[in-house]
Coordinates of C-alpha atoms in Angstrom, one line a residue:
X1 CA -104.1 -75.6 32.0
X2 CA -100.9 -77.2 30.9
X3 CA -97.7 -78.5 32.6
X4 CA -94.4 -76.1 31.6
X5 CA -92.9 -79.3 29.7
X6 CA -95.8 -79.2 27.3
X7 CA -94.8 -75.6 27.0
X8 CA -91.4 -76.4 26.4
X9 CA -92.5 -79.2 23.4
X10 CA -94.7 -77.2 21.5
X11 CA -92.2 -74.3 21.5
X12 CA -89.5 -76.6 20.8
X13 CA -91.5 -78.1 17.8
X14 CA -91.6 -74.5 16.8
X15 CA -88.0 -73.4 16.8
X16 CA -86.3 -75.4 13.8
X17 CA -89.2 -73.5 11.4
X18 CA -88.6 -70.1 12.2
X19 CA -86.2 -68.3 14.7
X20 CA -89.1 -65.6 15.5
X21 CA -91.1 -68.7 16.7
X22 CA -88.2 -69.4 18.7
X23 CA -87.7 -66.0 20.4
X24 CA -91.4 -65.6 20.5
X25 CA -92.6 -66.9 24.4
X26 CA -93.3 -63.9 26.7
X27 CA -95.4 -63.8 29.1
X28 CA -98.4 -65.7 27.1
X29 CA -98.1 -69.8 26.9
X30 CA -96.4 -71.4 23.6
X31 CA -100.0 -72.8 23.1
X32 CA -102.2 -70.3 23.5
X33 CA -100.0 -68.3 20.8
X34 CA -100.0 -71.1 18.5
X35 CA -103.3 -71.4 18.5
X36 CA -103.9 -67.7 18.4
X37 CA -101.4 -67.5 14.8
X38 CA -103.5 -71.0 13.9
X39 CA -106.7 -68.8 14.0
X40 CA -106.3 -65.5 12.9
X41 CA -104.1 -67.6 9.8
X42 CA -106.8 -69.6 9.3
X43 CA -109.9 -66.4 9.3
X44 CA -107.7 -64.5 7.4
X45 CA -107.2 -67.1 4.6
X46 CA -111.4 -67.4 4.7
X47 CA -111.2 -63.9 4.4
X48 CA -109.2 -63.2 1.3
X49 CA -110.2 -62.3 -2.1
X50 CA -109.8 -65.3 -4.9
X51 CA -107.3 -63.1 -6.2
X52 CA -105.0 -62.6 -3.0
X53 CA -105.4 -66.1 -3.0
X54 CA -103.7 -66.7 -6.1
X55 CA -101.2 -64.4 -6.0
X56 CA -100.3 -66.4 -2.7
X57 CA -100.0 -69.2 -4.9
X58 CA -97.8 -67.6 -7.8
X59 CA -95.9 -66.4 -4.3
X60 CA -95.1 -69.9 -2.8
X61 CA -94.3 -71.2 -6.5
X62 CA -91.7 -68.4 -7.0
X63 CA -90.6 -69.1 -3.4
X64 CA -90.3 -73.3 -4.9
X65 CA -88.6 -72.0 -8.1
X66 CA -86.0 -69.8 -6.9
X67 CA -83.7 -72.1 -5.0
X68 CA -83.3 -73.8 -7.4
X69 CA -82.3 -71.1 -9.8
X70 CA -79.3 -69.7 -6.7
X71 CA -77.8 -73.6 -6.6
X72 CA -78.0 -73.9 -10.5
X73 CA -76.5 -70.2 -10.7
X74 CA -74.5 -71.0 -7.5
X75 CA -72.9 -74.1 -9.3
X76 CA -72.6 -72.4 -12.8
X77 CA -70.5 -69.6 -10.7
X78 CA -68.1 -72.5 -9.5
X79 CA -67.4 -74.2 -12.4
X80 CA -66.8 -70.8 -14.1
X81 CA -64.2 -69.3 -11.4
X82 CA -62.6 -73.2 -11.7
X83 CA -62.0 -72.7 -15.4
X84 CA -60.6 -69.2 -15.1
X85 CA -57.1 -70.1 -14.8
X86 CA -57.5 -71.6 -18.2
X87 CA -58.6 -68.5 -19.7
X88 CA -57.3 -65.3 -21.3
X89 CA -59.4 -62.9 -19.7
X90 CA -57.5 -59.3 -19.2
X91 CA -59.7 -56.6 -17.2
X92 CA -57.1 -53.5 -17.2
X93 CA -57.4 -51.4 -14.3
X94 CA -58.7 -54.4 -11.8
X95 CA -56.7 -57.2 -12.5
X96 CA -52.6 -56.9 -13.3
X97 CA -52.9 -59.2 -16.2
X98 CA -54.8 -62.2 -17.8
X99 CA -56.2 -64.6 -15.9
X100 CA -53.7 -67.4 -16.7
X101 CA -51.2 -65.2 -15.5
X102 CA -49.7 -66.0 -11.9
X103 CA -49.7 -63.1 -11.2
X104 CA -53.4 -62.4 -11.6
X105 CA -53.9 -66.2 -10.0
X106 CA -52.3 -65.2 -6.8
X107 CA -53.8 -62.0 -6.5
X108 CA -58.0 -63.7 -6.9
X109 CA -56.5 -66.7 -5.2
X110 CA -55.8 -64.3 -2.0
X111 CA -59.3 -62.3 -2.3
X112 CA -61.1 -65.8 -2.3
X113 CA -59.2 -66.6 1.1
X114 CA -59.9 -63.1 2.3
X115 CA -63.5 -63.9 1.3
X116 CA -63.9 -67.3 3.3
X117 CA -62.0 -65.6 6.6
X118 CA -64.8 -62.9 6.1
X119 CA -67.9 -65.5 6.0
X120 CA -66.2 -67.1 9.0
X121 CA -66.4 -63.9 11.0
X122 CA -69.9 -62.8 9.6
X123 CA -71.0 -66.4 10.8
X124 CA -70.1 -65.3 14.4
X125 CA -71.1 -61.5 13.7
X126 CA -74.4 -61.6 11.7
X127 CA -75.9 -64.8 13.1
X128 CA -74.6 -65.3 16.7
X129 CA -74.5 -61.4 17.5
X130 CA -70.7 -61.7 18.2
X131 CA -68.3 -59.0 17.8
X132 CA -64.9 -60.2 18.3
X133 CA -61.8 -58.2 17.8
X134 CA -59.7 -61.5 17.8
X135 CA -60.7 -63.7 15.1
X136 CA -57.1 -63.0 13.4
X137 CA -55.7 -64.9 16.4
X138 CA -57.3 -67.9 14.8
X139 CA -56.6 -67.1 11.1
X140 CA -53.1 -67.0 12.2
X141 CA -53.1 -70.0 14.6
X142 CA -53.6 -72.1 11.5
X143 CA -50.9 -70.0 9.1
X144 CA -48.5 -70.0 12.0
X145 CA -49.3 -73.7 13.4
X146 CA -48.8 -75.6 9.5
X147 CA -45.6 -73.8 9.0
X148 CA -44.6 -74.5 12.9
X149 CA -45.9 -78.2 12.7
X150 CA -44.1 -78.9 9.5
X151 CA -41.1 -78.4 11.0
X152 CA -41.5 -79.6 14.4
X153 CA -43.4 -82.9 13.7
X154 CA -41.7 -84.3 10.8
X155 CA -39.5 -88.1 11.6
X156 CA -37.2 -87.9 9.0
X157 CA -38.3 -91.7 7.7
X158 CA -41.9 -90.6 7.0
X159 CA -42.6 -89.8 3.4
X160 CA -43.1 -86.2 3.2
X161 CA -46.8 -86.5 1.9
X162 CA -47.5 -87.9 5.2
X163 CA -45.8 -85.1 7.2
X164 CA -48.1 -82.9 5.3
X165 CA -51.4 -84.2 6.2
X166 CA -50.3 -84.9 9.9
X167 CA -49.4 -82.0 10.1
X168 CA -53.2 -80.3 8.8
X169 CA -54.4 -82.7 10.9
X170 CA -52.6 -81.2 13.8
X171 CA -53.3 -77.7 12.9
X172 CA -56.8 -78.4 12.7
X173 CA -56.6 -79.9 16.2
X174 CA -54.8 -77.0 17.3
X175 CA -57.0 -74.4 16.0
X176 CA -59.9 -76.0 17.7
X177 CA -58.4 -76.6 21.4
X178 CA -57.8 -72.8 20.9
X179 CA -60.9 -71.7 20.0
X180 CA -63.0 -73.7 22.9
X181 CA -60.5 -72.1 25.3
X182 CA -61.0 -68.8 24.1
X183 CA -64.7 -69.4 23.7
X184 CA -64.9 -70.6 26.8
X185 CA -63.8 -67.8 28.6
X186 CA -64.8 -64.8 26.6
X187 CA -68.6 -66.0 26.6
X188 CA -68.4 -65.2 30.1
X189 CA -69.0 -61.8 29.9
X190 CA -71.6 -60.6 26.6
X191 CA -71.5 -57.1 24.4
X192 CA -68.8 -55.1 24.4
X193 CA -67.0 -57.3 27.5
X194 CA -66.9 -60.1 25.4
X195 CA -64.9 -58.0 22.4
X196 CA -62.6 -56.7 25.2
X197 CA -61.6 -60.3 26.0
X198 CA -61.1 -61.3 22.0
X199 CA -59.1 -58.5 21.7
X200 CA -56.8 -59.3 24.8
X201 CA -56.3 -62.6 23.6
X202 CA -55.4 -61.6 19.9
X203 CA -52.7 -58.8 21.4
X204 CA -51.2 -61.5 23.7
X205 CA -51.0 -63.6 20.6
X206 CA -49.8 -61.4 19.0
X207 CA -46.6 -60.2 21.3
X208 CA -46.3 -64.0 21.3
X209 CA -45.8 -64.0 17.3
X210 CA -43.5 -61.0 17.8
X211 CA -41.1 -62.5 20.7
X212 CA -40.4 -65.6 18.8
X213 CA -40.4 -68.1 21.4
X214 CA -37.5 -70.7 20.6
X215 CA -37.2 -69.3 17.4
X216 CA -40.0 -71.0 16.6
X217 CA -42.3 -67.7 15.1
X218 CA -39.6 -65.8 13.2
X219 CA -40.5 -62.9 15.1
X220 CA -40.9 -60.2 13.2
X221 CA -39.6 -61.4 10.3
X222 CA -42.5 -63.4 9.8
X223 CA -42.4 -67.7 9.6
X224 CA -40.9 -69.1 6.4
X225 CA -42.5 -72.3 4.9
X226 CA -40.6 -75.1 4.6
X227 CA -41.4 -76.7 1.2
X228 CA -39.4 -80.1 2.0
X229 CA -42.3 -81.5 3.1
X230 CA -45.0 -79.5 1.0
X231 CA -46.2 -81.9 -2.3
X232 CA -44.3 -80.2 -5.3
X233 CA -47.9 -79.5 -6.8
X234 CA -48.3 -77.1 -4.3
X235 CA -44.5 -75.1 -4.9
X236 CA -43.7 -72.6 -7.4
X237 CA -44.9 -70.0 -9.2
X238 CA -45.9 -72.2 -11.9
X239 CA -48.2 -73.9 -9.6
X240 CA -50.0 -71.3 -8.9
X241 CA -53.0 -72.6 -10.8
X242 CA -53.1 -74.9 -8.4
X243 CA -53.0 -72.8 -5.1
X244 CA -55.7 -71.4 -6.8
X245 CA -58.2 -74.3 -6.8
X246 CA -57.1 -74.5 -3.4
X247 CA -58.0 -71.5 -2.5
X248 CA -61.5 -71.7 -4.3
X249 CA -61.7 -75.4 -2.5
X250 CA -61.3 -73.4 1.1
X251 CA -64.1 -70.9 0.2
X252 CA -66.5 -73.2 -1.4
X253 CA -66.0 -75.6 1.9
X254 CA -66.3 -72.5 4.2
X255 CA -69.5 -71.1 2.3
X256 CA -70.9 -75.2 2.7
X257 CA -70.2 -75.2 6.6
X258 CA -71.5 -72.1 6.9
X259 CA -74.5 -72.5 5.2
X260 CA -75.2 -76.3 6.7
X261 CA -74.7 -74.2 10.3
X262 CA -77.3 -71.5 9.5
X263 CA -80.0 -73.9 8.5
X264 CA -79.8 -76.3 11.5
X265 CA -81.3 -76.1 14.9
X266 CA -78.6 -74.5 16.4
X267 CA -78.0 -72.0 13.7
X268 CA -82.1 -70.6 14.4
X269 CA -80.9 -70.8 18.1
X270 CA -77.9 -68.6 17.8
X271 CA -80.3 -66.3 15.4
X272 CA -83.2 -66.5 18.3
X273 CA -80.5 -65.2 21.0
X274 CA -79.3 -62.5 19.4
X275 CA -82.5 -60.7 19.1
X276 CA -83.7 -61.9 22.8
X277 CA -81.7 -64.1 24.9
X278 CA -83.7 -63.4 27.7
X279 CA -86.4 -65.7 25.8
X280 CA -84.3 -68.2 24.6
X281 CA -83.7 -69.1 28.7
X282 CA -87.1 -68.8 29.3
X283 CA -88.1 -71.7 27.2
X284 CA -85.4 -74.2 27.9
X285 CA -82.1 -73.6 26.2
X286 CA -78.9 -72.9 26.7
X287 CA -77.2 -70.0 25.0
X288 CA -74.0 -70.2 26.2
X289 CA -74.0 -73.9 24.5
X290 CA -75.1 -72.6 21.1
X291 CA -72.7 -69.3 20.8
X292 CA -69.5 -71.2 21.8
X293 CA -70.3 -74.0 19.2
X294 CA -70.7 -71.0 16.7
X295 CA -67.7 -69.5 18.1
X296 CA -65.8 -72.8 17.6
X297 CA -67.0 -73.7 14.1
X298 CA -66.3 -70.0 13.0
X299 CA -62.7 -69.9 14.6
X300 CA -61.7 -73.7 12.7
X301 CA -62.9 -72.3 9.3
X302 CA -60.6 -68.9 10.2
X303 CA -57.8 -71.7 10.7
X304 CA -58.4 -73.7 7.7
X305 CA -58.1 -70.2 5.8
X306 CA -55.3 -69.5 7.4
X307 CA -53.6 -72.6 6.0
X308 CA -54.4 -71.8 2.5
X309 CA -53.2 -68.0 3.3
X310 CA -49.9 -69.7 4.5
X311 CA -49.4 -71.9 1.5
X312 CA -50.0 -69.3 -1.1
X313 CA -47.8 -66.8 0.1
X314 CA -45.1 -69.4 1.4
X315 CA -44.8 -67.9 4.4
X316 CA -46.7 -65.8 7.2
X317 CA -46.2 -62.3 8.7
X318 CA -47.1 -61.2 12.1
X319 CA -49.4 -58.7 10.9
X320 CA -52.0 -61.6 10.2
X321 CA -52.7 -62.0 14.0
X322 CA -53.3 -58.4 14.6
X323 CA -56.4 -56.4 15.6
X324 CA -56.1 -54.3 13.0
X325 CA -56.8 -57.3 10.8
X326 CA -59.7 -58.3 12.7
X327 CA -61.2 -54.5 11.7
X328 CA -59.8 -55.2 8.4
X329 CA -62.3 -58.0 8.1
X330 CA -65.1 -56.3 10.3
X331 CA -65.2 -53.8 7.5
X332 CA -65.3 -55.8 4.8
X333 CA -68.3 -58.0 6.3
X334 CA -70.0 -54.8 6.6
X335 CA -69.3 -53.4 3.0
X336 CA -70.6 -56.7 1.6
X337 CA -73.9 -56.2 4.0
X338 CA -74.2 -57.9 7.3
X339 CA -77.3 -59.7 6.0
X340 CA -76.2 -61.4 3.7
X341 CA -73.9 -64.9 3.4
X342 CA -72.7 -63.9 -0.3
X343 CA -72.7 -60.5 1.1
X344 CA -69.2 -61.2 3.2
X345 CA -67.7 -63.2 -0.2
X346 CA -68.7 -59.9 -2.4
X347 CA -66.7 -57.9 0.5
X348 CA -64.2 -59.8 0.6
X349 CA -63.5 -59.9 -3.2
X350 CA -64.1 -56.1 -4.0
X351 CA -62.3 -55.2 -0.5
X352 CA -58.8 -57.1 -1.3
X353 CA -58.7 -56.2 -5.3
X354 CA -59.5 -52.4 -4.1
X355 CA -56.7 -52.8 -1.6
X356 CA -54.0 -54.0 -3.6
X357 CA -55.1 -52.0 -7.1
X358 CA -55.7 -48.7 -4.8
X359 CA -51.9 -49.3 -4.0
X360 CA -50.5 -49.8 -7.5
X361 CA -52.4 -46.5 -8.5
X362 CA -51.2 -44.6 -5.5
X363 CA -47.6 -44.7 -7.3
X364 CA -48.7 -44.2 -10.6
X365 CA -47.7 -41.1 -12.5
X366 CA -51.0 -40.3 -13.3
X367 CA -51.1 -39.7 -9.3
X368 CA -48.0 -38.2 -9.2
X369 CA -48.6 -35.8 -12.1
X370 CA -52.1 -34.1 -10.5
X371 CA -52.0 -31.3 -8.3
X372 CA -51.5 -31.9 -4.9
X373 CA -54.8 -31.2 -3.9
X374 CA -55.5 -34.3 -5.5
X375 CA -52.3 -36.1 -5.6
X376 CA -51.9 -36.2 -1.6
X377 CA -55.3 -37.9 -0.9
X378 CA -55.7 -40.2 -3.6
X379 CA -51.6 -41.6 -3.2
X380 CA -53.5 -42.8 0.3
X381 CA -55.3 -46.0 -0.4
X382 CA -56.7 -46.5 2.8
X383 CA -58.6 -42.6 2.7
X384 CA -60.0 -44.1 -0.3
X385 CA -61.2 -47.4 1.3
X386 CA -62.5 -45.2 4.6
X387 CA -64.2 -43.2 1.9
X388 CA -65.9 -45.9 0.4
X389 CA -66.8 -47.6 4.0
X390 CA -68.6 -44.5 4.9
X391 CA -70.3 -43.7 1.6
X392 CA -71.6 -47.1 2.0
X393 CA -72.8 -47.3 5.4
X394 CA -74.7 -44.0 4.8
X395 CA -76.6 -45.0 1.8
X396 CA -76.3 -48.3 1.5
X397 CA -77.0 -49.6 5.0
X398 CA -77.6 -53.9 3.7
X399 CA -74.0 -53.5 1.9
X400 CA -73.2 -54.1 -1.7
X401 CA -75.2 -57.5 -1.4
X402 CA -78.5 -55.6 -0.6
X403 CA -78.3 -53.2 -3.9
X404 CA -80.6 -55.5 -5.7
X405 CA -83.1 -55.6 -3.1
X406 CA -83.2 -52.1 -2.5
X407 CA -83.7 -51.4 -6.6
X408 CA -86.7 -54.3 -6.0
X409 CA -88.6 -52.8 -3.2
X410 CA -87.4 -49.1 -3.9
X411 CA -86.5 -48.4 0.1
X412 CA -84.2 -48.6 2.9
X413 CA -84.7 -52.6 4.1
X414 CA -83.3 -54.5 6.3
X415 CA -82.0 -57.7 4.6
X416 CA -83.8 -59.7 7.5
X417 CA -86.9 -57.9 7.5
X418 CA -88.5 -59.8 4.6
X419 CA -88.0 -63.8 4.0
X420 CA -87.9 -63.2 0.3
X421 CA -84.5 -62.0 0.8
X422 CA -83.3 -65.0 2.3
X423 CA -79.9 -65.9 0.1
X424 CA -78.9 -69.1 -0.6

């Protein structure tokens, strides 16, 4: 017989290893179910043919080998979409004209944003369990608090470089005090309460946006940046390489935060409470704790890529803060595959090029010269996205990330029933 604080250690010890280890304390003792795993691991090893034995091996090696490969091939694909701007690389029909182009720049550099606000939200989504209808309200708290902060908070004696970090820094701080107040509240209440509260924040945010308080939102007209205080490598369309790398800065630092998150202690917690937070409480810990902390760290990242949205565009609308956006990105997290982290980049990407290319097409005359039975339903890009959504969730239920594990195991998984799909 043991004291519960032993309990609580040798689950604890448990937890940062696996999450199921960490959700795993019923009604049996954390010690009597190691040792249980310890021995049937241990007969079942005696047990096992030499050959199951090394396959185990070639297993484990594989298991050695292959992060290695994804941060080689996860590096090579950095450096390659870094170069890009200083190619010649025309793909007719998906982008509008060679790479180099500013155009075509923009356009990638605006699907890479798109892509980090969609690993923010399927940070909160697919590892805390939290479906928010107002992360827009963040995404916009950091487009509408630059532009607002570079013109409220700038002495005219500063130098202008100055302005501009202060006023990231205050954006950032900003962001943040928002997103523990929000969090605060809305973790209240759990499931479908806690997405009613989101979205009631986003709308008042948004009628905020829409009223333009002291003139200060532009109101429906959307905020304009004010480049005075912007560095001049960041202004004009022939910078645009340069809001690129930005913009490929913002999602490579959003896929890194993400990705230290996942991997710590607190990331296997948030994992362990959305399967059973009923279990979580039993051994010790505190789930409200662990959900707001991914609820903050998710909402900053939103605000950082709301920063880069406002820079590249030179201005924000009040669509941005929206629910409607917040489904916008709920459906491209779920088009990329819930599971997966690379999953919500691949959504993001495919989602925003389908979006703006579907539009293009709509008012083509290759549209406009088919019969109407055709004509009216393809001029509608967002029928064709719905389409899309729905042919995906039916038959491809892990997303377009899980297509090469479904060709590898030849059926319907789950993308977290099997640690060899675990992703970078």
């Amino acid at each position: 017989m043991h004291s519960p604080d032993t309990d609580r250690q040798t689950t604890d010890a448990a937890a940062p290893g696996s999450t199921n280890e960490a959700a795993a304390p019923g009604t049996a003792t954390a010690g009597a179910e190691t040792t249980a795993e310890t021995t049937a691991e241990t007969t079942g090893r005696a047990s096992r043919p030499a050959g199951a034995a090394d396959d185990g091996k070639s297993r484990a090696a594989a298991s050695v080998r292959r992060p290695r490969w994804l941060l080689v091939g996860g590096l090579a694909l950095v450096v390659m979409l870094a170069v890009l701007p200083l190619l010649a690389i025309d793909i007719p029909g998906v982008l509008p004209g060679p790479t180099y182009t500013p155009g075509t720049l923009q356009l990638l550099a605006y699907a890479m944003l798109i892509a980090a606000l969609s690993l923010s939200y399927r940070m909160m989504f697919g590892l805390a369990g939290l479906l928010s209808f107002g992360h827009a309200l963040f995404f916009a708290a950091g487009a509408y608090g630059l532009g607002m902060s570079l013109e409220a908070f700038a002495p005219v004696e500063w130098p202008s470089e100055l302005i501009f970090v202060v006023a990231i820094g205050v954006t950032l701080v900003f962001g943040l005090v928002l997103a523990a107040s929000v969090g605060a509240l809305a973790l209240r209440v759990t499931g479908i309460s806690f997405a009613m509260v989101t979205l009631a924040f986003a709308q008042a945010g948004s009628v905020i946006i829409r009223r333009n308080p002291g003139g200060a939102t532009g109101g429906d007209e959307g905020l304009a940046l004010d480049i005075s205080n912007v560095p001049d490598a960041l202004v004009g369309v022939l910078n645009t390489r340069n809001l690129y790398w930005v913009a490929l800065g913002v999602l490579v630092f959003v896929y890194l935060v993400v990705l230290w998150v996942e991997r710590s202690r607190a990331g296997h917690v948030a994992e362990a409470t959305r399967e059973n937070e009923l279990r979580v409480r039993v051994i010790g810990l505190r789930p409200y704790t662990v959900k707001l902390l991914v609820f903050v760290v998710a909402s900053v990242l939103a605000a950082i890529a709301g920063m880069g949205y406002l820079l590249l565009q030179s201005g924000a609308s009040p669509r941005v803060a929206t629910a409607d956006f917040t489904l916008t990105l709920l459906v491209i997290v779920v088009l990329g595959g819930v599971g997966y982290r690379w999953g919500a980049i691949v959504g993001g990407i495919v989602y925003t090029l389908l979006d703006q290319r579907l539009t293009a097409l709509a008012g083509s005359d290759f549209i406009a010269g088919l019969p109407a039975v055709l004509r009216v339903p393809l001029s509608e890009p967002l029928f064709i996205l719905g389409t899309l959504f729905i042919l995906v969730v039916l038959f491809l239920p892990g997303g377009i990330a899980g297509i090469p594990q479904r060709i590898r195991t030849g059926r319907k998984q789950h993308p977290a029933e099997g640690e060899e799909t675990t992703d970078a």
